[in-house]
Coordinates of C-alpha atoms in Angstrom, one line a residue:
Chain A
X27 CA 98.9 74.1 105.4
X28 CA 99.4 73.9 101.5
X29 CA 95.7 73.0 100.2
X30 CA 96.0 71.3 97.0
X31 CA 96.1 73.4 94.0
X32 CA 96.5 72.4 90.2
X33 CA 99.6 74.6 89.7
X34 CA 101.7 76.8 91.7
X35 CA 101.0 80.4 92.6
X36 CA 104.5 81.1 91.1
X37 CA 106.1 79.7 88.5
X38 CA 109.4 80.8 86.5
X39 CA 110.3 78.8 83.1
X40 CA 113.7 79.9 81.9
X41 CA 112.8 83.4 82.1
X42 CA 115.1 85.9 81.0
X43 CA 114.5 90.3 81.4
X44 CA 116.3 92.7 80.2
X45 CA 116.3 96.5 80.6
X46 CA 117.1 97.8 77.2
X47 CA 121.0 96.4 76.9
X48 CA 121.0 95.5 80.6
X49 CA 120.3 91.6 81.6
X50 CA 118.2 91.6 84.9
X51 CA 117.5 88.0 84.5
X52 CA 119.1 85.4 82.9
X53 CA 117.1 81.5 82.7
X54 CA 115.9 81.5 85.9
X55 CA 113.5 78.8 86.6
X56 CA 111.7 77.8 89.8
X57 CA 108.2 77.8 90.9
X58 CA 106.6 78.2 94.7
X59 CA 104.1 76.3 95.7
X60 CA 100.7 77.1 97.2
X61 CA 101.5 78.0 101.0
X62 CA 105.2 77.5 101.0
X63 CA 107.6 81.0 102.8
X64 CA 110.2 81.9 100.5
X65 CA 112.8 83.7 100.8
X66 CA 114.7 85.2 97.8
X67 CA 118.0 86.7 98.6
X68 CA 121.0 88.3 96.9
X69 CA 122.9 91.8 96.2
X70 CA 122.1 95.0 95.2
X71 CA 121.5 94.9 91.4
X72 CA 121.1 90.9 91.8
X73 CA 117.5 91.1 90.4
X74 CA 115.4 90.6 93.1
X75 CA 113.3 93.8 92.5
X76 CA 112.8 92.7 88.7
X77 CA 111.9 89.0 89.9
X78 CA 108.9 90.4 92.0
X79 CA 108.0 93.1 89.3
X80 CA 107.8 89.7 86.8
X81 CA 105.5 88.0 89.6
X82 CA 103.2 91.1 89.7
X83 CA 102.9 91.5 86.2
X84 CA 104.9 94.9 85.9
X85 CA 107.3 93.9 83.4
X86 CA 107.6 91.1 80.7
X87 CA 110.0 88.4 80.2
X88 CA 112.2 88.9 77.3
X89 CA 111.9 85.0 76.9
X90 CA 111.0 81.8 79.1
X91 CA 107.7 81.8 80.5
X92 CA 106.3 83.7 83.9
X93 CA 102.8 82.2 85.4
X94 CA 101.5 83.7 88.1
X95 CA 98.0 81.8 89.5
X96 CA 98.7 79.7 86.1
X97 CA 98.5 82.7 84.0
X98 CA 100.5 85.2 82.4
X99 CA 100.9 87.8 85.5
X100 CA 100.7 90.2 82.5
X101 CA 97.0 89.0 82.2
X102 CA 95.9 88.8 85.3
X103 CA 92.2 90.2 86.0
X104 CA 90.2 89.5 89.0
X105 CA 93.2 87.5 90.3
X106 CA 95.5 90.5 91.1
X107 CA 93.8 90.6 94.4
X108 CA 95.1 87.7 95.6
X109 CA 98.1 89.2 95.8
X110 CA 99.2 91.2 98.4
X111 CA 102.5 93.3 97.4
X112 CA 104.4 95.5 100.3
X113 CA 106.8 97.4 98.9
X114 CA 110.4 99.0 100.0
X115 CA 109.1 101.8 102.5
X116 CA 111.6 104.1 101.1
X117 CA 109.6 103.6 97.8
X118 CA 106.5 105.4 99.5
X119 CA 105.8 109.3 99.7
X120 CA 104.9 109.3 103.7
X121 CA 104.4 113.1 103.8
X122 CA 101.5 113.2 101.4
X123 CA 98.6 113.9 103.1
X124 CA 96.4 110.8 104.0
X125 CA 95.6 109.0 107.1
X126 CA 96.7 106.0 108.0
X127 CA 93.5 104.2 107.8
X128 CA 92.7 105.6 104.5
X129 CA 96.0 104.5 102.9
X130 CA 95.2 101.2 104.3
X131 CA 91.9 101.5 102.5
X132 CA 93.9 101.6 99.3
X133 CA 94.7 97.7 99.3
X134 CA 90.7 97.7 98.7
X135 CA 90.6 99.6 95.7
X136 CA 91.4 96.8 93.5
X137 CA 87.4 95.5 94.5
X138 CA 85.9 99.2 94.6
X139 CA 83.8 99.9 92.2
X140 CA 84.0 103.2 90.6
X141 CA 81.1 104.8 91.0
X142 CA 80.1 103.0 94.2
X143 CA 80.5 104.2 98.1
X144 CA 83.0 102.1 99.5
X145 CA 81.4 99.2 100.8
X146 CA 80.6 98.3 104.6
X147 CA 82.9 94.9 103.8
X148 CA 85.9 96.6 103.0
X149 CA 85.8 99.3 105.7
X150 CA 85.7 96.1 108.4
X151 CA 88.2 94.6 106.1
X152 CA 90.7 97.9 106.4
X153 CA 90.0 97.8 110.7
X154 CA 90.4 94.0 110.7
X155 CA 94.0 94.6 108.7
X156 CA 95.0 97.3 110.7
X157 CA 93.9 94.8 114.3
X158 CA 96.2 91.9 112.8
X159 CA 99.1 94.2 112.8
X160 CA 98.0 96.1 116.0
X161 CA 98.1 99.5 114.9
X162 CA 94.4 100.2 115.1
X163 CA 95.1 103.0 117.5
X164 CA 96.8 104.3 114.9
X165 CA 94.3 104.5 112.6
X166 CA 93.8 108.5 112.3
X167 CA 97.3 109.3 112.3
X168 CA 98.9 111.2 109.3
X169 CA 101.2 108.2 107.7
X170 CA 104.5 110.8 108.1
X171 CA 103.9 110.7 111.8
X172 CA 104.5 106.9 111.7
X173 CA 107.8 105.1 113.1
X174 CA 109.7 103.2 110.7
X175 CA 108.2 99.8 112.1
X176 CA 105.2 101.5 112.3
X177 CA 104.9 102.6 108.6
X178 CA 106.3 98.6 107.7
X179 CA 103.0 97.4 109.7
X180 CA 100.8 99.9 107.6
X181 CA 102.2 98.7 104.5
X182 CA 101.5 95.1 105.6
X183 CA 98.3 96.0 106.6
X184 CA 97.2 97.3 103.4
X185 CA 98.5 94.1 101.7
X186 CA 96.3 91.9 103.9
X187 CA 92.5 94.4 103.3
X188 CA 91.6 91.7 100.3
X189 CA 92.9 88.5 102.1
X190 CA 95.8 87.7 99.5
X191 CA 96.8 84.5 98.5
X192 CA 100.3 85.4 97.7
X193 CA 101.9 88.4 100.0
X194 CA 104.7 89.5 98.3
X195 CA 107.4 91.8 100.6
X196 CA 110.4 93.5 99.0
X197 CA 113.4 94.2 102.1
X198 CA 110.6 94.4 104.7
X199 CA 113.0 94.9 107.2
X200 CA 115.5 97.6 105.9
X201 CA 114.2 100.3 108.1
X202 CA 113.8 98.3 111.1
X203 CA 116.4 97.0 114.1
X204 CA 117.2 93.7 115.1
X205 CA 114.2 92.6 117.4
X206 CA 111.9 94.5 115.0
X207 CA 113.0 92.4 112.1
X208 CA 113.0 89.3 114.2
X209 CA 109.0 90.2 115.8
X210 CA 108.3 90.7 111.8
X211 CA 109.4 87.5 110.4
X212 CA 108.1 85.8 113.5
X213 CA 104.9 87.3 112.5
X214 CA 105.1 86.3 109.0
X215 CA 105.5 82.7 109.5
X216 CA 102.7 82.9 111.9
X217 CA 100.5 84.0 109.1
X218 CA 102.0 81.4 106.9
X219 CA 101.5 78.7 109.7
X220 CA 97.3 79.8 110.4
X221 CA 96.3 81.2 106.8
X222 CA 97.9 79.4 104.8
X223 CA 99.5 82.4 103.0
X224 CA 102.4 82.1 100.5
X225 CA 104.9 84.5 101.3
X226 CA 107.7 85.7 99.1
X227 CA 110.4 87.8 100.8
X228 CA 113.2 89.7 99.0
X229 CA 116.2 90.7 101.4
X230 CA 119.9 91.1 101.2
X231 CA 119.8 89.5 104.6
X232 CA 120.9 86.2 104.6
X233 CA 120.9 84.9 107.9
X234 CA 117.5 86.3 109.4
X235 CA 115.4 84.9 106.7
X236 CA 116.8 81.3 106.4
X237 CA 115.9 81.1 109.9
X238 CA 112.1 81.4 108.6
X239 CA 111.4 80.3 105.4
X240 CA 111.4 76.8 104.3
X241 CA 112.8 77.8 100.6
X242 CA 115.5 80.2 99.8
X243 CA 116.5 81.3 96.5
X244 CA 119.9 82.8 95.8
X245 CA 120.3 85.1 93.0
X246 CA 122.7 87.2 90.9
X247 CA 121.3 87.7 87.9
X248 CA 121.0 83.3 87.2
X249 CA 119.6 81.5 89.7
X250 CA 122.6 80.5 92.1
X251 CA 120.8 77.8 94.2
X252 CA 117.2 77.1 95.4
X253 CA 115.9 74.4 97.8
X254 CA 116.0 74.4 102.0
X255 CA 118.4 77.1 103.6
X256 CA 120.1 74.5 105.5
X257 CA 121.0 72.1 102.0
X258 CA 121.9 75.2 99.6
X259 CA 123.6 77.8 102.0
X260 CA 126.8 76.7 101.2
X261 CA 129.8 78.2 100.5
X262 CA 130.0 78.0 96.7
X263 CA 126.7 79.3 96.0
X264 CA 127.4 82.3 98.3
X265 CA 130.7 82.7 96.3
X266 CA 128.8 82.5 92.8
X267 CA 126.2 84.6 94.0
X268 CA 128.7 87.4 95.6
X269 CA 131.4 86.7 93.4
X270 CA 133.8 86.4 96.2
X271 CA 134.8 84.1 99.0
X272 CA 132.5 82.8 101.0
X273 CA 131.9 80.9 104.6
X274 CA 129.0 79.4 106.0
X275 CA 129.3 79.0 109.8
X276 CA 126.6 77.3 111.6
X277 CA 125.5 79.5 115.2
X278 CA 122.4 77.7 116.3
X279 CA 119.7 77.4 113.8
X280 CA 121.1 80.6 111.9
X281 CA 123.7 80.8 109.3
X282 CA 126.6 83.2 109.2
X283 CA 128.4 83.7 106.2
X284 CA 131.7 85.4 106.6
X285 CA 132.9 87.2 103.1
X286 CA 136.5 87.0 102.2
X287 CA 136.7 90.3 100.4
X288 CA 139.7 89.6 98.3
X289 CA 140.0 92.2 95.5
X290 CA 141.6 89.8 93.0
X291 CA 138.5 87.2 93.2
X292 CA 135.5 90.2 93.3
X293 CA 133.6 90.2 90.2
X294 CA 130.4 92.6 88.7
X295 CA 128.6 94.8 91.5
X296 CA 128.3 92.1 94.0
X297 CA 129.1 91.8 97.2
Chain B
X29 CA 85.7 150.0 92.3
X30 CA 81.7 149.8 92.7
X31 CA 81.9 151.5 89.3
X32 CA 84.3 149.3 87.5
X33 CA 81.7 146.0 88.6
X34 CA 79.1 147.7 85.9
X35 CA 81.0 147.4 83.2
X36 CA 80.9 144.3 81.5
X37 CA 84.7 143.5 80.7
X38 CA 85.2 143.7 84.4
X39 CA 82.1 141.1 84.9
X40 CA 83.4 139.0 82.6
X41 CA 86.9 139.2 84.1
X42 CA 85.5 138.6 87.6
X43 CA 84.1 135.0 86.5
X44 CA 87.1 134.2 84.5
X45 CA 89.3 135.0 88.2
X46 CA 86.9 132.5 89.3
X47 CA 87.1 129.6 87.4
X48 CA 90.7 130.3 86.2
X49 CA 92.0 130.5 89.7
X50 CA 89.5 127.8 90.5
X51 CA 90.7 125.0 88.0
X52 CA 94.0 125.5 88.2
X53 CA 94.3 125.6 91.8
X54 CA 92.5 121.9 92.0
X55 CA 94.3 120.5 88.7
X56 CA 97.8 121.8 91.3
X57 CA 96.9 119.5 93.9
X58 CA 97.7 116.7 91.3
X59 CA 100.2 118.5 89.7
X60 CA 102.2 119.2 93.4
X61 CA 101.7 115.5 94.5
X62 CA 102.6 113.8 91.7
X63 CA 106.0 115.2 91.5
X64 CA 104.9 117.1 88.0
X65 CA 105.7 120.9 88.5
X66 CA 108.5 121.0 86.2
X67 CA 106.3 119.3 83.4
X68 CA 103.3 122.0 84.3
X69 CA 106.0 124.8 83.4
X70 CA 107.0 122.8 80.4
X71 CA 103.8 122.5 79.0
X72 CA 102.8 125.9 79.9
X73 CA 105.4 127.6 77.7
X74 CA 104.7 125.3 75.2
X75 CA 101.2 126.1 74.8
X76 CA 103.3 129.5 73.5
X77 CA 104.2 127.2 70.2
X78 CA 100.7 125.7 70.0
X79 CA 99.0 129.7 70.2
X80 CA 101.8 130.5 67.1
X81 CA 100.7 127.5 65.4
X82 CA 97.2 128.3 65.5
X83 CA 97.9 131.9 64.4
X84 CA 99.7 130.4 61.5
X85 CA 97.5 127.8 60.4
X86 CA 94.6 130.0 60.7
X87 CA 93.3 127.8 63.5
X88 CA 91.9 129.1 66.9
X89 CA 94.7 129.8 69.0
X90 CA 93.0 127.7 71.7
X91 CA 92.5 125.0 70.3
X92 CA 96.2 124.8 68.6
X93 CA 97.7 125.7 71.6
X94 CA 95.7 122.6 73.6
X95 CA 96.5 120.2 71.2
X96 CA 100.0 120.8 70.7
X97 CA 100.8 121.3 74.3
X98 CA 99.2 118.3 75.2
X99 CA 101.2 116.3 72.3
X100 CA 104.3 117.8 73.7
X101 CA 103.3 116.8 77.2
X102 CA 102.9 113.0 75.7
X103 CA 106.4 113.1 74.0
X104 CA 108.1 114.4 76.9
X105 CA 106.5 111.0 78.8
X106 CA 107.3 109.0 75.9
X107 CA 110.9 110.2 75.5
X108 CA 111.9 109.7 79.2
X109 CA 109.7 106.4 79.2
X110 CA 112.8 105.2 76.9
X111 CA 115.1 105.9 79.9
X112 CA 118.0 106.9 78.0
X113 CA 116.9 110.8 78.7
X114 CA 116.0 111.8 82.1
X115 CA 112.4 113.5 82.8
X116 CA 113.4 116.7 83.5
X117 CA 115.9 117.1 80.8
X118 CA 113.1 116.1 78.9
X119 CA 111.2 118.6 79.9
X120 CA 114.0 121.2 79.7
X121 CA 114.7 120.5 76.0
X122 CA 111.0 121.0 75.0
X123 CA 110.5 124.0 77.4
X124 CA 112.9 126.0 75.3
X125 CA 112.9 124.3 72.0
X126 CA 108.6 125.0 71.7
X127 CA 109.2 128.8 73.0
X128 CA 111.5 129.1 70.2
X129 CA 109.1 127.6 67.9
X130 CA 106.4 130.2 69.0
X131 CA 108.5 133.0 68.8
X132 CA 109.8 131.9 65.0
X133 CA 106.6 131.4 63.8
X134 CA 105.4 134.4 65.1
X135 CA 108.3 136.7 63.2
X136 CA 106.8 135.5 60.1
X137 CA 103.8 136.7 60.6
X138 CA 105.0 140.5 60.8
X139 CA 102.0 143.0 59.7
X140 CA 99.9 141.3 61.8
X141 CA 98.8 143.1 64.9
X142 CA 99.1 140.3 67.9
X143 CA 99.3 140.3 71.4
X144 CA 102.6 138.7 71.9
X145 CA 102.5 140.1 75.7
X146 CA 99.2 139.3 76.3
X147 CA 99.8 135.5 76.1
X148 CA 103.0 136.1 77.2
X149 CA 101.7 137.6 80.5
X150 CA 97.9 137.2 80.6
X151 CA 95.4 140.3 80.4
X152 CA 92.3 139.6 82.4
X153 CA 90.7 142.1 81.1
X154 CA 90.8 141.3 77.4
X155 CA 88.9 138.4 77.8
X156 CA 85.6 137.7 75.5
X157 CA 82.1 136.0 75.9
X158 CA 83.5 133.7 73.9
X159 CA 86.6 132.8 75.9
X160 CA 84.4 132.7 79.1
X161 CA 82.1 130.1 77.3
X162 CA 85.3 128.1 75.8
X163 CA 86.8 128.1 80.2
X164 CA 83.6 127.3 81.7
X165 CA 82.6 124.4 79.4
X166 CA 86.8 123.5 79.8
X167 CA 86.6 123.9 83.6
X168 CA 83.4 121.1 83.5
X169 CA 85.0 118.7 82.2
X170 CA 88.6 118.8 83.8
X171 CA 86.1 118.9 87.1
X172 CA 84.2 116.2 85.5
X173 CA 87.3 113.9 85.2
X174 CA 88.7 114.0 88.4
X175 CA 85.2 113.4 90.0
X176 CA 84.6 110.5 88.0
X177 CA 88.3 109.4 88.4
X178 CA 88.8 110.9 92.4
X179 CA 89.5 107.1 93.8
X180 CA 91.9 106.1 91.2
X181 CA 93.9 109.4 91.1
X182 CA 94.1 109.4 94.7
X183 CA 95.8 105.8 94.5
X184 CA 98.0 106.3 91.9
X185 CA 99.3 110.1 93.0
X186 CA 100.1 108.3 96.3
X187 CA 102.0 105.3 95.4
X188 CA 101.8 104.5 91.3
X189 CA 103.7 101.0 92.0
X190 CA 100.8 100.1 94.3
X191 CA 98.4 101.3 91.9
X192 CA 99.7 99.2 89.4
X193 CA 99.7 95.7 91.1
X194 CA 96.1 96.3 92.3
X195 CA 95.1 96.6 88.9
X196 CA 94.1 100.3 88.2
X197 CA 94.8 101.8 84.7
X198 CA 97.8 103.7 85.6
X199 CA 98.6 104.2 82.2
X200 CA 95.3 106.1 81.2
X201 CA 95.5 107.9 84.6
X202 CA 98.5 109.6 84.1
X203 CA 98.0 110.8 80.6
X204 CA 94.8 111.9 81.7
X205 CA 96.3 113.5 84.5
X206 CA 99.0 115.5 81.5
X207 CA 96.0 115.9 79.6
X208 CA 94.3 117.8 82.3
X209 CA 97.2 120.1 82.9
X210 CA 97.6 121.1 79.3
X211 CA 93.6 121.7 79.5
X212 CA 93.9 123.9 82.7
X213 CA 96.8 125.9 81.3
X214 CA 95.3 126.4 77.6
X215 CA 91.8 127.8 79.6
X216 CA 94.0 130.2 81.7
X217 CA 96.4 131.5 79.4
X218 CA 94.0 134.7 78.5
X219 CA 93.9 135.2 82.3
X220 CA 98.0 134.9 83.7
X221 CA 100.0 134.1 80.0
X222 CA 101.9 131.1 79.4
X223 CA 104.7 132.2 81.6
X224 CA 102.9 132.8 84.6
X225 CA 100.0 129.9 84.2
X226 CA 101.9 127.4 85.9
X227 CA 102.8 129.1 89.2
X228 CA 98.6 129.7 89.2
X229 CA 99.0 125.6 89.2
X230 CA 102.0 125.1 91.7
X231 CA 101.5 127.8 94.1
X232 CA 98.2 127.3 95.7
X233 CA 98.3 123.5 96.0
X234 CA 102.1 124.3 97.5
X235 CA 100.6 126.8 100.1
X236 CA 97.3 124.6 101.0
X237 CA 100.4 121.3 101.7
X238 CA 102.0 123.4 104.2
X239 CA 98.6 123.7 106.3
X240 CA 97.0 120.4 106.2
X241 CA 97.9 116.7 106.5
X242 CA 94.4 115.6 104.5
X243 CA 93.5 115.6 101.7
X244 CA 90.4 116.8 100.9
X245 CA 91.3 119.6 103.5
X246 CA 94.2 120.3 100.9
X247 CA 91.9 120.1 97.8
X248 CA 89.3 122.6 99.3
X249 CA 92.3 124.9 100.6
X250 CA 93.8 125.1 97.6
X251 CA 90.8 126.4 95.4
X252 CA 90.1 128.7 98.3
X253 CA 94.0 130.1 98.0
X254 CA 93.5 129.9 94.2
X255 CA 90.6 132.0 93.8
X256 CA 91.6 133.7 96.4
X257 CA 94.5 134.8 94.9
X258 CA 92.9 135.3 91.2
X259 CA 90.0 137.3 92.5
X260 CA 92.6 139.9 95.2
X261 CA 95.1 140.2 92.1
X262 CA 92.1 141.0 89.8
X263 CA 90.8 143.2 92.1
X264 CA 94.2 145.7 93.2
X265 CA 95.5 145.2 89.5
X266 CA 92.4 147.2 88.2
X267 CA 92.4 149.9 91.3
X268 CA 96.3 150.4 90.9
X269 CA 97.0 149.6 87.0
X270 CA 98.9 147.5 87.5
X271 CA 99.2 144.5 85.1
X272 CA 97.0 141.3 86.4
X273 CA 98.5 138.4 85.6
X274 CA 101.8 139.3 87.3
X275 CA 99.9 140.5 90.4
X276 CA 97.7 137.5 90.8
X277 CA 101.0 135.2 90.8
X278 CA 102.3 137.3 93.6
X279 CA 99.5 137.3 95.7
X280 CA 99.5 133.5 95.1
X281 CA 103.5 133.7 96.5
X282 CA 102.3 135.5 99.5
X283 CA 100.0 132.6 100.8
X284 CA 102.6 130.1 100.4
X285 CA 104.5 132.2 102.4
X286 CA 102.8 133.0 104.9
X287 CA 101.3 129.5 104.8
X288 CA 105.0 128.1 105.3
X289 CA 105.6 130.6 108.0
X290 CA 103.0 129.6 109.8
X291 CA 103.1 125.7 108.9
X292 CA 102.2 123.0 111.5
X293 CA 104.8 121.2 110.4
X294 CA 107.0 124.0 111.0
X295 CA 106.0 125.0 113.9
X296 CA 106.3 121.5 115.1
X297 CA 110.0 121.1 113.4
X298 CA 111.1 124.5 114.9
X299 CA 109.9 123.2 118.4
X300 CA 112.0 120.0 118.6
X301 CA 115.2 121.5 117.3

């Protein structure tokens, strides 16, 4: 559903971040095109949150280059409402006191003007969001009173008000079970399939996501492997990635990996 | 009572309840849902340094105490912005070490008759036309700001990473927002002292959280529990002599008590344990 674009919505040139002594990053290089589904998966401490925070402009690259839309996401004006960003749930205060409509709202405020009303558009916009991910009914709840599927959906929904270009989801399925996780990414893909919508998902969960997205990315810190699930799921990327022992087992379209958790081969905070 | 309302002190003190109770109480919805009440105290007791400063210098003790509470609320953000200190030792090591400052400075300036207790503690009472002008045009424009800025200060004191990414000036907001408490607790230091200021800040925004789960129904609750409790404290400190300050802060303690006691949310907890 790609349309054609002169560059792609993401692109990573030997980028490198570092908190103060502490490498995040080290030359990572890749770049999504324009309606592909990634997925982006590795360890805690692999990265994966600094990676997005690169995308979305929050922090710099010590060196290499980071283009988001083709520009520096550092730089980015009018363009930072294409993306749509959902973060960890766990990152959001759901007992301050808002509706769920209202929070939803939010996703507008990039397009509000100051001084003006909110506009008629982005009302509809905030009801059409909250229809796509069925929780209209919802709509004048308190946010705390929300399940944990039910608070993922909001955060969606507040990512879609402005129509994004780029959704951007960070472990969208921690707080959620099984079937949830798998209604959710069926859902994604859907979105990817109709709108055309490239969608980058972070998530420790390896076998879930290569089931939906047509790119994975491994990380630890470098760039283990990128390409299809099925050609760079293999057992010594998952070993350089967790710094262990790894199998790949095949179990329908879905790939297990089975960790040999040997002390003597572990290495760094993986695994 | 009736009698005490004719005298002009007592006037003045009656508007100053307002708009100190008032500003504070709205300025604490910020303060509570940002996460800043440890900073608010921080800053209040350094606005103790600021007031030495000023008394030093020769400057209006105001003023002084505005500025340099306001720089000390930038370094604390700055310092913990590093990440090699955490915020709240931040905060704890400028709490203390800007006290000290205040109460150095003012051992120099023995022979001079100040009211160490009165800022200490507030005095109600004690406050001039002058300081009444200096808190109302203070209160406009910390009301000002947040009007102008309601939208953007909602966003961020809900989720500042969201805020970010959608573009708004984080940034600006929150040192406006640090900005704003130093203003609030510099105008009501005459009123409840630097030590009491910032439960005036905390509490009413704390009790008017327990009762709603909206927003604006929190904002308006807040400056009704705020003045509420300025006005009542004003009120039995002058019939029993009792001093106001302390008795305005403990009226304010009551409503968040009796505001947790009765809670929604506790009443709704309590039902399905």
């Amino acid at each position: 559903m790609s349309e054609h674009s002169p560059y792609p919505d993401v692109a990573f040139d030997h980028v490198s971040i570092a908190y103060q002594d502490r490498i995040a990053l080290e030359d990572v290089t890749f770049s999504i095109a324009r309606g592909s589904f990634w997925g982006i998966i590795g360890p805690n401490g692999s990265g994966k949150t600094t990676l997005v925070r690169a995308i979305i402009g929050l922090v710099g690259a010590r060196s290499g280059r980071i283009r988001t839309f083709g520009v520096d996401p550092r730089d980015l004006r009018e363009q930072r409402t294409l993306i749509g960003y959902v973060p960890q749930s766990a990152e959001v205060d759901f007992s301050f006191p808002i509706s769920v409509s209202d929070a939803v709202l939010m996703g507008g405020y990039g397009k509000a003007g100051r001084f003006r009303r909110l506009s008629r558009e982005l009302r509809d916009a905030t009801a059409a969001a909250l229809e796509r991910v069925q929780i209209s009914d919802l709509a004048a709840r308190q946010i705390g009173e929300l399940s944990g599927g039910q608070r993922q959906r909001m955060l969606i929904a507040r990512a879609l008000v402005l129509h994004p270009r780029l959704l951007i989801l960070d472990e969208p399925t921690a707080a959620l079970d099984h079937t949830s996780s798998e209604g959710l990414y069926e859902w994604l893909h859907g979105l990817n399939e109709t709108d055309g919508t490239t969608i980058l998902l972070v998530s420790h969960d390896i076998g879930v996501v290569s089931k939906w997205v047509d790119s994975v990315a491994c990380l630890n810190t470098r760039l283990v492997a990128h390409g299809r699930p099925s050609d760079i799921l293999t057992t010594s990327a998952l070993e350089s990635m967790y710094g262990c022992g790894a199998v790949i087992f095949q179990h329908g379209h879905i790939p297990h990996m089975v960790v040999d958790a040997d002390p003597h081969t572990h290495s760094g905070d993986g695994a | 009572m009736i009698d005490l309302l004719s005298y002009p002190f007592m006037q003045r003190a009656l508007v100053e309840a307002v708009i100190v109770g008032g500003v504070c109480a709205l300025v604490g919805v910020y303060v509570v849902l940002n996460g800043l009440s440890f900073i608010g105290a921080g800053i209040s007791h350094s606005a103790f340094g600021g007031v030495a400063l000023g008394l030093t210098l020769g400057i209006e003790p105001t003023i002084s105490a505005l500025v340099f509470s306001f720089l000390v609320a930038l370094s604390i953000g700055a310092i913990s912005d590093e990440g090699q200190v955490k915020h709240d030792t931040a905060v704890g090591v400028f709490f203390a070490a800007t006290m000290a400052l205040g109460v150095l400075l003012i051992s120099f300036l023995q022979g001079y008759y100040i009211d160490i207790f009165g800022y200490l503690f507030g005095n109600i009472l004690a406050v001039t036309a002058g300081d009444l002008l200096l808190s109302s045009i203070m209160a406009a424009v910390i009301i000002a700001a947040i009007v102008l800025t309601y939208r953007e200060l909602l966003a961020m004191s809900f989720d500042r990473e969201h805020a970010r990414v959608i573009g708004l000036p984080v940034r600006f907001l929150s040192f406006m927002l640090l900005g704003l408490i130093s203003l609030t607790i510099v105008v009501s230091v005459k009123a409840v002292g630097v030590v009491l200021v910032s439960a005036l800040v905390v509490t009413p925004a704390a009790a008017a959280q327990q009762l709603t789960t909206r927003f604006r129904t929190m904002l308006v609750l807040s400056v009704c529990f705020g003045i509420a409790s300025s006005l009542g404290g004003l009120v039995l400190a002058s019939a029993a002599n009792i001093p106001s300050g302390a008795t305005i802060v403990l009226i304010a303690t009551v409503l968040f008590f009796l505001s947790w006691t009765f809670s929604p949310k506790r009443v709704r907890r309590t039902a399905r344990t």
